[in-house]
Amino acid sequence: MSDTCEFCGTALTGGPGKGRPRKYCGDACRQAAHRRRVHGDPPAQATAPAPAEAMASEARPAPRTQAPRPAAHGTTAGDELLIEISKDIQDGARDLARLLPSSDGEEPLRRIAQLHEQLDSLTAAVVGRARYRRLTWSTVSSILRISEDTARHRYTERYIVRRLARFNRSERALTSLAGL
């Protein structure tokens, strides 16, 4: 028998013991191999599940439980706000790049703190949009590399709307995630 997983190719842990020799490194690979056999899915490295050690460090999307809501045509107040924050971040990064070679003082640190706040707001808005479009908390938390509980408690609708209100310069105020 091989010392590597028949599905993903990682080394199998544990030596020869009682019973049937192992073919797969874990349940995820065993199930994926079964799905491939039953459904005839073509073998691809991208569909192979990550080994247990790497799973914590890699973000892999979880399957959706429901179909996503279709995006509305045209730009909404939420779209305009996201574009505005993104452009502010770009401008701030350019200013910081110009400022860094000539400044040793507090100003670069202040600019970085401002960019950090803008990125946090943009992250909150994109999480709100993803959740409104029915992306699971599991997927959001794995992408952001935080626990599901942290994601669920940090990115509440109230928090997201409050963060975005700081950067909203348009006449239309965002009152719910439906506007994203």
PDB file of N, CA, C and O in Angstrom, residues 1-63:
ATOM      1  N   MET A   1       0.842  -1.185   0.000  1.00  0.00           N
ATOM      2  CA  MET A   1       0.000   0.000   0.000  1.00  0.00           C
ATOM      3  C   MET A   1       0.879   1.237   0.000  1.00  0.00           C
ATOM      4  O   MET A   1       1.988   1.225   0.505  1.00  0.00           O
ATOM      5  N   SER A   2       0.406   2.309  -0.534  1.00  0.00           N
ATOM      6  CA  SER A   2       1.161   3.553  -0.659  1.00  0.00           C
ATOM      7  C   SER A   2       1.214   4.295   0.668  1.00  0.00           C
ATOM      8  O   SER A   2       0.337   4.168   1.514  1.00  0.00           O
ATOM      9  N   ASP A   3       2.256   5.094   0.837  1.00  0.00           N
ATOM     10  CA  ASP A   3       2.398   5.919   2.036  1.00  0.00           C
ATOM     11  C   ASP A   3       1.829   7.310   1.835  1.00  0.00           C
ATOM     12  O   ASP A   3       2.025   8.180   2.666  1.00  0.00           O
ATOM     13  N   THR A   4       1.143   7.533   0.701  1.00  0.00           N
ATOM     14  CA  THR A   4       0.549   8.837   0.423  1.00  0.00           C
ATOM     15  C   THR A   4      -0.950   8.690   0.199  1.00  0.00           C
ATOM     16  O   THR A   4      -1.433   7.629  -0.201  1.00  0.00           O
ATOM     17  N   CYS A   5      -1.671   9.765   0.452  1.00  0.00           N
ATOM     18  CA  CYS A   5      -3.120   9.804   0.257  1.00  0.00           C
ATOM     19  C   CYS A   5      -3.424   9.642  -1.229  1.00  0.00           C
ATOM     20  O   CYS A   5      -2.804  10.303  -2.068  1.00  0.00           O
ATOM     21  N   GLU A   6      -4.364   8.772  -1.564  1.00  0.00           N
ATOM     22  CA  GLU A   6      -4.713   8.531  -2.966  1.00  0.00           C
ATOM     23  C   GLU A   6      -5.420   9.720  -3.600  1.00  0.00           C
ATOM     24  O   GLU A   6      -5.484   9.808  -4.816  1.00  0.00           O
ATOM     25  N   PHE A   7      -5.954  10.639  -2.790  1.00  0.00           N
ATOM     26  CA  PHE A   7      -6.671  11.780  -3.356  1.00  0.00           C
ATOM     27  C   PHE A   7      -5.777  13.010  -3.476  1.00  0.00           C
ATOM     28  O   PHE A   7      -5.640  13.573  -4.542  1.00  0.00           O
ATOM     29  N   CYS A   8      -5.155  13.416  -2.375  1.00  0.00           N
ATOM     30  CA  CYS A   8      -4.393  14.675  -2.405  1.00  0.00           C
ATOM     31  C   CYS A   8      -2.888  14.474  -2.459  1.00  0.00           C
ATOM     32  O   CYS A   8      -2.154  15.417  -2.726  1.00  0.00           O
ATOM     33  N   GLY A   9      -2.398  13.266  -2.184  1.00  0.00           N
ATOM     34  CA  GLY A   9      -0.977  12.996  -2.289  1.00  0.00           C
ATOM     35  C   GLY A   9      -0.150  13.336  -1.070  1.00  0.00           C
ATOM     36  O   GLY A   9       1.068  13.221  -1.108  1.00  0.00           O
ATOM     37  N   THR A  10      -0.772  13.746   0.033  1.00  0.00           N
ATOM     38  CA  THR A  10       0.008  14.056   1.231  1.00  0.00           C
ATOM     39  C   THR A  10       0.420  12.757   1.917  1.00  0.00           C
ATOM     40  O   THR A  10      -0.202  11.705   1.736  1.00  0.00           O
ATOM     41  N   ALA A  11       1.467  12.828   2.702  1.00  0.00           N
ATOM     42  CA  ALA A  11       1.971  11.643   3.396  1.00  0.00           C
ATOM     43  C   ALA A  11       0.965  11.204   4.459  1.00  0.00           C
ATOM     44  O   ALA A  11       0.387  12.036   5.168  1.00  0.00           O
ATOM     45  N   LEU A  12       0.784   9.914   4.562  1.00  0.00           N
ATOM     46  CA  LEU A  12      -0.128   9.366   5.568  1.00  0.00           C
ATOM     47  C   LEU A  12       0.616   9.248   6.887  1.00  0.00           C
ATOM     48  O   LEU A  12       1.775   8.804   6.927  1.00  0.00           O
ATOM     49  N   THR A  13      -0.025   9.642   7.967  1.00  0.00           N
ATOM     50  CA  THR A  13       0.584   9.547   9.281  1.00  0.00           C
ATOM     51  C   THR A  13       0.186   8.232   9.925  1.00  0.00           C
ATOM     52  O   THR A  13      -0.841   7.644   9.599  1.00  0.00           O
ATOM     53  N   GLY A  14       0.975   7.796  10.858  1.00  0.00           N
ATOM     54  CA  GLY A  14       0.664   6.542  11.548  1.00  0.00           C
ATOM     55  C   GLY A  14       1.185   5.356  10.759  1.00  0.00           C
ATOM     56  O   GLY A  14       1.005   5.264   9.554  1.00  0.00           O
ATOM     57  N   GLY A  15       1.852   4.478  11.434  1.00  0.00           N
ATOM     58  CA  GLY A  15       2.430   3.318  10.773  1.00  0.00           C
ATOM     59  C   GLY A  15       1.420   2.204  10.608  1.00  0.00           C
ATOM     60  O   GLY A  15       0.223   2.370  10.859  1.00  0.00           O
ATOM     61  N   PRO A  16       1.910   1.046  10.174  1.00  0.00           N
ATOM     62  CA  PRO A  16       1.018  -0.092   9.981  1.00  0.00           C
ATOM     63  C   PRO A  16       0.440  -0.537  11.322  1.00  0.00           C
ATOM     64  O   PRO A  16       1.145  -0.631  12.318  1.00  0.00           O
ATOM     65  N   GLY A  17      -0.828  -0.719  11.335  1.00  0.00           N
ATOM     66  CA  GLY A  17      -1.503  -1.142  12.554  1.00  0.00           C
ATOM     67  C   GLY A  17      -2.450  -2.268  12.212  1.00  0.00           C
ATOM     68  O   GLY A  17      -2.352  -2.900  11.164  1.00  0.00           O
ATOM     69  N   LYS A  18      -3.367  -2.521  13.088  1.00  0.00           N
ATOM     70  CA  LYS A  18      -4.357  -3.555  12.828  1.00  0.00           C
ATOM     71  C   LYS A  18      -5.370  -3.061  11.814  1.00  0.00           C
ATOM     72  O   LYS A  18      -5.643  -1.877  11.728  1.00  0.00           O
ATOM     73  N   GLY A  19      -5.921  -3.989  11.077  1.00  0.00           N
ATOM     74  CA  GLY A  19      -6.982  -3.629  10.157  1.00  0.00           C
ATOM     75  C   GLY A  19      -6.493  -3.263   8.770  1.00  0.00           C
ATOM     76  O   GLY A  19      -5.326  -3.441   8.420  1.00  0.00           O
ATOM     77  N   ARG A  20      -7.390  -2.736   8.005  1.00  0.00           N
ATOM     78  CA  ARG A  20      -7.127  -2.382   6.611  1.00  0.00           C
ATOM     79  C   ARG A  20      -6.185  -1.179   6.546  1.00  0.00           C
ATOM     80  O   ARG A  20      -6.344  -0.222   7.297  1.00  0.00           O
ATOM     81  N   PRO A  21      -5.210  -1.184   5.632  1.00  0.00           N
ATOM     82  CA  PRO A  21      -4.319  -0.028   5.490  1.00  0.00           C
ATOM     83  C   PRO A  21      -5.088   1.203   4.989  1.00  0.00           C
ATOM     84  O   PRO A  21      -6.023   1.083   4.210  1.00  0.00           O
ATOM     85  N   ARG A  22      -4.638   2.361   5.424  1.00  0.00           N
ATOM     86  CA  ARG A  22      -5.317   3.609   5.049  1.00  0.00           C
ATOM     87  C   ARG A  22      -5.024   3.958   3.604  1.00  0.00           C
ATOM     88  O   ARG A  22      -3.918   3.777   3.111  1.00  0.00           O
ATOM     89  N   LYS A  23      -6.035   4.522   2.920  1.00  0.00           N
ATOM     90  CA  LYS A  23      -5.870   5.013   1.556  1.00  0.00           C
ATOM     91  C   LYS A  23      -5.850   6.535   1.519  1.00  0.00           C
ATOM     92  O   LYS A  23      -5.291   7.130   0.611  1.00  0.00           O
ATOM     93  N   TYR A  24      -6.537   7.162   2.491  1.00  0.00           N
ATOM     94  CA  TYR A  24      -6.727   8.611   2.480  1.00  0.00           C
ATOM     95  C   TYR A  24      -6.240   9.210   3.785  1.00  0.00           C
ATOM     96  O   TYR A  24      -6.269   8.564   4.834  1.00  0.00           O
ATOM     97  N   CYS A  25      -5.855  10.472   3.731  1.00  0.00           N
ATOM     98  CA  CYS A  25      -5.334  11.138   4.923  1.00  0.00           C
ATOM     99  C   CYS A  25      -6.438  11.525   5.903  1.00  0.00           C
ATOM    100  O   CYS A  25      -6.168  11.745   7.075  1.00  0.00           O
ATOM    101  N   GLY A  26      -7.669  11.612   5.459  1.00  0.00           N
ATOM    102  CA  GLY A  26      -8.763  11.970   6.356  1.00  0.00           C
ATOM    103  C   GLY A  26     -10.108  11.798   5.684  1.00  0.00           C
ATOM    104  O   GLY A  26     -10.218  11.396   4.518  1.00  0.00           O
ATOM    105  N   ASP A  27     -11.142  12.131   6.446  1.00  0.00           N
ATOM    106  CA  ASP A  27     -12.508  11.990   5.947  1.00  0.00           C
ATOM    107  C   ASP A  27     -12.779  12.878   4.732  1.00  0.00           C
ATOM    108  O   ASP A  27     -13.489  12.482   3.817  1.00  0.00           O
ATOM    109  N   ALA A  28     -12.210  14.074   4.724  1.00  0.00           N
ATOM    110  CA  ALA A  28     -12.464  15.000   3.614  1.00  0.00           C
ATOM    111  C   ALA A  28     -11.961  14.414   2.295  1.00  0.00           C
ATOM    112  O   ALA A  28     -12.655  14.468   1.272  1.00  0.00           O
ATOM    113  N   CYS A  29     -10.766  13.833   2.304  1.00  0.00           N
ATOM    114  CA  CYS A  29     -10.224  13.236   1.080  1.00  0.00           C
ATOM    115  C   CYS A  29     -11.013  11.984   0.698  1.00  0.00           C
ATOM    116  O   CYS A  29     -11.260  11.738  -0.485  1.00  0.00           O
ATOM    117  N   ARG A  30     -11.397  11.189   1.680  1.00  0.00           N
ATOM    118  CA  ARG A  30     -12.182   9.989   1.397  1.00  0.00           C
ATOM    119  C   ARG A  30     -13.504  10.359   0.740  1.00  0.00           C
ATOM    120  O   ARG A  30     -13.903   9.782  -0.279  1.00  0.00           O
ATOM    121  N   GLN A  31     -14.170  11.384   1.282  1.00  0.00           N
ATOM    122  CA  GLN A  31     -15.461  11.811   0.728  1.00  0.00           C
ATOM    123  C   GLN A  31     -15.288  12.439  -0.657  1.00  0.00           C
ATOM    124  O   GLN A  31     -16.085  12.203  -1.563  1.00  0.00           O
ATOM    125  N   ALA A  32     -14.232  13.222  -0.843  1.00  0.00           N
ATOM    126  CA  ALA A  32     -13.991  13.846  -2.139  1.00  0.00           C
ATOM    127  C   ALA A  32     -13.694  12.779  -3.202  1.00  0.00           C
ATOM    128  O   ALA A  32     -14.156  12.884  -4.345  1.00  0.00           O
ATOM    129  N   ALA A  33     -12.931  11.756  -2.820  1.00  0.00           N
ATOM    130  CA  ALA A  33     -12.648  10.668  -3.762  1.00  0.00           C
ATOM    131  C   ALA A  33     -13.931   9.922  -4.112  1.00  0.00           C
ATOM    132  O   ALA A  33     -14.156   9.546  -5.269  1.00  0.00           O
ATOM    133  N   HIS A  34     -14.789   9.708  -3.119  1.00  0.00           N
ATOM    134  CA  HIS A  34     -16.073   9.047  -3.373  1.00  0.00           C
ATOM    135  C   HIS A  34     -16.923   9.883  -4.338  1.00  0.00           C
ATOM    136  O   HIS A  34     -17.501   9.352  -5.283  1.00  0.00           O
ATOM    137  N   ARG A  35     -16.987  11.207  -4.086  1.00  0.00           N
ATOM    138  CA  ARG A  35     -17.756  12.078  -4.983  1.00  0.00           C
ATOM    139  C   ARG A  35     -17.206  12.018  -6.403  1.00  0.00           C
ATOM    140  O   ARG A  35     -17.950  12.011  -7.375  1.00  0.00           O
ATOM    141  N   ARG A  36     -15.892  11.983  -6.514  1.00  0.00           N
ATOM    142  CA  ARG A  36     -15.281  11.910  -7.837  1.00  0.00           C
ATOM    143  C   ARG A  36     -15.664  10.601  -8.531  1.00  0.00           C
ATOM    144  O   ARG A  36     -15.974  10.589  -9.717  1.00  0.00           O
ATOM    145  N   ARG A  37     -15.638   9.496  -7.784  1.00  0.00           N
ATOM    146  CA  ARG A  37     -16.001   8.207  -8.381  1.00  0.00           C
ATOM    147  C   ARG A  37     -17.463   8.184  -8.787  1.00  0.00           C
ATOM    148  O   ARG A  37     -17.826   7.721  -9.865  1.00  0.00           O
ATOM    149  N   VAL A  38     -18.348   8.670  -7.916  1.00  0.00           N
ATOM    150  CA  VAL A  38     -19.786   8.592  -8.159  1.00  0.00           C
ATOM    151  C   VAL A  38     -20.230   9.563  -9.245  1.00  0.00           C
ATOM    152  O   VAL A  38     -20.986   9.204 -10.143  1.00  0.00           O
ATOM    153  N   HIS A  39     -19.768  10.798  -9.151  1.00  0.00           N
ATOM    154  CA  HIS A  39     -20.237  11.844 -10.066  1.00  0.00           C
ATOM    155  C   HIS A  39     -19.349  12.016 -11.279  1.00  0.00           C
ATOM    156  O   HIS A  39     -19.691  12.775 -12.190  1.00  0.00           O
ATOM    157  N   GLY A  40     -18.218  11.366 -11.289  1.00  0.00           N
ATOM    158  CA  GLY A  40     -17.334  11.471 -12.436  1.00  0.00           C
ATOM    159  C   GLY A  40     -16.666  12.815 -12.570  1.00  0.00           C
ATOM    160  O   GLY A  40     -16.338  13.242 -13.667  1.00  0.00           O
ATOM    161  N   ASP A  41     -16.487  13.528 -11.445  1.00  0.00           N
ATOM    162  CA  ASP A  41     -15.815  14.820 -11.496  1.00  0.00           C
ATOM    163  C   ASP A  41     -14.380  14.613 -11.960  1.00  0.00           C
ATOM    164  O   ASP A  41     -13.706  13.680 -11.534  1.00  0.00           O
ATOM    165  N   PRO A  42     -13.874  15.473 -12.842  1.00  0.00           N
ATOM    166  CA  PRO A  42     -12.490  15.314 -13.302  1.00  0.00           C
ATOM    167  C   PRO A  42     -11.523  15.603 -12.168  1.00  0.00           C
ATOM    168  O   PRO A  42     -11.764  16.487 -11.346  1.00  0.00           O
ATOM    169  N   PRO A  43     -10.432  14.867 -12.095  1.00  0.00           N
ATOM    170  CA  PRO A  43      -9.457  15.134 -11.037  1.00  0.00           C
ATOM    171  C   PRO A  43      -8.800  16.485 -11.266  1.00  0.00           C
ATOM    172  O   PRO A  43      -8.383  16.799 -12.370  1.00  0.00           O
ATOM    173  N   ALA A  44      -8.769  17.265 -10.215  1.00  0.00           N
ATOM    174  CA  ALA A  44      -8.119  18.579 -10.288  1.00  0.00           C
ATOM    175  C   ALA A  44      -7.495  18.876  -8.953  1.00  0.00           C
ATOM    176  O   ALA A  44      -8.055  18.576  -7.907  1.00  0.00           O
ATOM    177  N   GLN A  45      -6.327  19.490  -8.978  1.00  0.00           N
ATOM    178  CA  GLN A  45      -5.626  19.800  -7.736  1.00  0.00           C
ATOM    179  C   GLN A  45      -6.396  20.831  -6.924  1.00  0.00           C
ATOM    180  O   GLN A  45      -6.351  20.835  -5.721  1.00  0.00           O
ATOM    181  N   ALA A  46      -7.137  21.726  -7.598  1.00  0.00           N
ATOM    182  CA  ALA A  46      -7.853  22.794  -6.901  1.00  0.00           C
ATOM    183  C   ALA A  46      -8.999  22.249  -6.061  1.00  0.00           C
ATOM    184  O   ALA A  46      -9.385  22.861  -5.083  1.00  0.00           O
ATOM    185  N   THR A  47      -9.554  21.078  -6.431  1.00  0.00           N
ATOM    186  CA  THR A  47     -10.672  20.551  -5.670  1.00  0.00           C
ATOM    187  C   THR A  47     -10.224  19.681  -4.521  1.00  0.00           C
ATOM    188  O   THR A  47     -11.030  19.287  -3.708  1.00  0.00           O
ATOM    189  N   ALA A  48      -8.931  19.364  -4.462  1.00  0.00           N
ATOM    190  CA  ALA A  48      -8.451  18.514  -3.377  1.00  0.00           C
ATOM    191  C   ALA A  48      -8.490  19.280  -2.078  1.00  0.00           C
ATOM    192  O   ALA A  48      -8.051  20.415  -1.994  1.00  0.00           O
ATOM    193  N   PRO A  49      -9.039  18.678  -1.025  1.00  0.00           N
ATOM    194  CA  PRO A  49      -9.055  19.369   0.253  1.00  0.00           C
ATOM    195  C   PRO A  49      -7.648  19.483   0.824  1.00  0.00           C
ATOM    196  O   PRO A  49      -6.799  18.642   0.557  1.00  0.00           O
ATOM    197  N   ALA A  50      -7.403  20.512   1.578  1.00  0.00           N
ATOM    198  CA  ALA A  50      -6.096  20.737   2.170  1.00  0.00           C
ATOM    199  C   ALA A  50      -5.871  19.756   3.305  1.00  0.00           C
ATOM    200  O   ALA A  50      -6.815  19.350   3.976  1.00  0.00           O
ATOM    201  N   PRO A  51      -4.624  19.366   3.556  1.00  0.00           N
ATOM    202  CA  PRO A  51      -4.367  18.512   4.701  1.00  0.00           C
ATOM    203  C   PRO A  51      -4.715  19.234   5.991  1.00  0.00           C
ATOM    204  O   PRO A  51      -4.812  20.450   6.032  1.00  0.00           O
ATOM    205  N   ALA A  52      -4.866  18.473   7.059  1.00  0.00           N
ATOM    206  CA  ALA A  52      -5.338  19.029   8.330  1.00  0.00           C
ATOM    207  C   ALA A  52      -4.436  20.139   8.845  1.00  0.00           C
ATOM    208  O   ALA A  52      -4.907  21.123   9.395  1.00  0.00           O
ATOM    209  N   GLU A  53      -3.099  20.025   8.650  1.00  0.00           N
ATOM    210  CA  GLU A  53      -2.192  21.053   9.165  1.00  0.00           C
ATOM    211  C   GLU A  53      -2.378  22.360   8.403  1.00  0.00           C
ATOM    212  O   GLU A  53      -2.345  23.433   8.974  1.00  0.00           O
ATOM    213  N   ALA A  54      -2.558  22.285   7.101  1.00  0.00           N
ATOM    214  CA  ALA A  54      -2.639  23.489   6.281  1.00  0.00           C
ATOM    215  C   ALA A  54      -4.029  24.092   6.268  1.00  0.00           C
ATOM    216  O   ALA A  54      -4.210  25.225   5.875  1.00  0.00           O
ATOM    217  N   MET A  55      -5.038  23.337   6.707  1.00  0.00           N
ATOM    218  CA  MET A  55      -6.411  23.813   6.624  1.00  0.00           C
ATOM    219  C   MET A  55      -6.626  25.072   7.460  1.00  0.00           C
ATOM    220  O   MET A  55      -7.366  25.953   7.083  1.00  0.00           O
ATOM    221  N   ALA A  56      -5.936  25.180   8.591  1.00  0.00           N
ATOM    222  CA  ALA A  56      -6.116  26.353   9.441  1.00  0.00           C
ATOM    223  C   ALA A  56      -5.506  27.591   8.810  1.00  0.00           C
ATOM    224  O   ALA A  56      -5.996  28.695   9.013  1.00  0.00           O
ATOM    225  N   SER A  57      -4.431  27.429   8.013  1.00  0.00           N
ATOM    226  CA  SER A  57      -3.774  28.602   7.453  1.00  0.00           C
ATOM    227  C   SER A  57      -4.302  28.991   6.083  1.00  0.00           C
ATOM    228  O   SER A  57      -4.032  30.077   5.617  1.00  0.00           O
ATOM    229  N   GLU A  58      -5.028  28.113   5.407  1.00  0.00           N
ATOM    230  CA  GLU A  58      -5.545  28.431   4.090  1.00  0.00           C
ATOM    231  C   GLU A  58      -7.021  28.757   4.161  1.00  0.00           C
ATOM    232  O   GLU A  58      -7.761  28.141   4.902  1.00  0.00           O
ATOM    233  N   ALA A  59      -7.420  29.731   3.369  1.00  0.00           N
ATOM    234  CA  ALA A  59      -8.838  30.075   3.294  1.00  0.00           C
ATOM    235  C   ALA A  59      -9.445  29.291   2.143  1.00  0.00           C
ATOM    236  O   ALA A  59      -9.014  29.411   1.012  1.00  0.00           O
ATOM    237  N   ARG A  60     -10.417  28.458   2.437  1.00  0.00           N
ATOM    238  CA  ARG A  60     -11.078  27.733   1.367  1.00  0.00           C
ATOM    239  C   ARG A  60     -12.568  27.959   1.505  1.00  0.00           C
ATOM    240  O   ARG A  60     -13.127  27.874   2.601  1.00  0.00           O
ATOM    241  N   PRO A  61     -13.223  28.282   0.415  1.00  0.00           N
ATOM    242  CA  PRO A  61     -14.642  28.605   0.494  1.00  0.00           C
ATOM    243  C   PRO A  61     -15.486  27.383   0.810  1.00  0.00           C
ATOM    244  O   PRO A  61     -15.210  26.279   0.349  1.00  0.00           O
ATOM    245  N   ALA A  62     -16.504  27.598   1.618  1.00  0.00           N
ATOM    246  CA  ALA A  62     -17.458  26.542   1.936  1.00  0.00           C
ATOM    247  C   ALA A  62     -18.594  26.608   0.926  1.00  0.00           C
ATOM    248  O   ALA A  62     -18.860  27.651   0.337  1.00  0.00           O
ATOM    249  N   PRO A  63     -19.265  25.506   0.705  1.00  0.00           N
ATOM    250  CA  PRO A  63     -20.369  25.540  -0.251  1.00  0.00           C
ATOM    251  C   PRO A  63     -21.499  26.434   0.243  1.00  0.00           C
ATOM    252  O   PRO A  63     -21.749  26.540   1.435  1.00  0.00           O
TER     253      PRO A  63
END
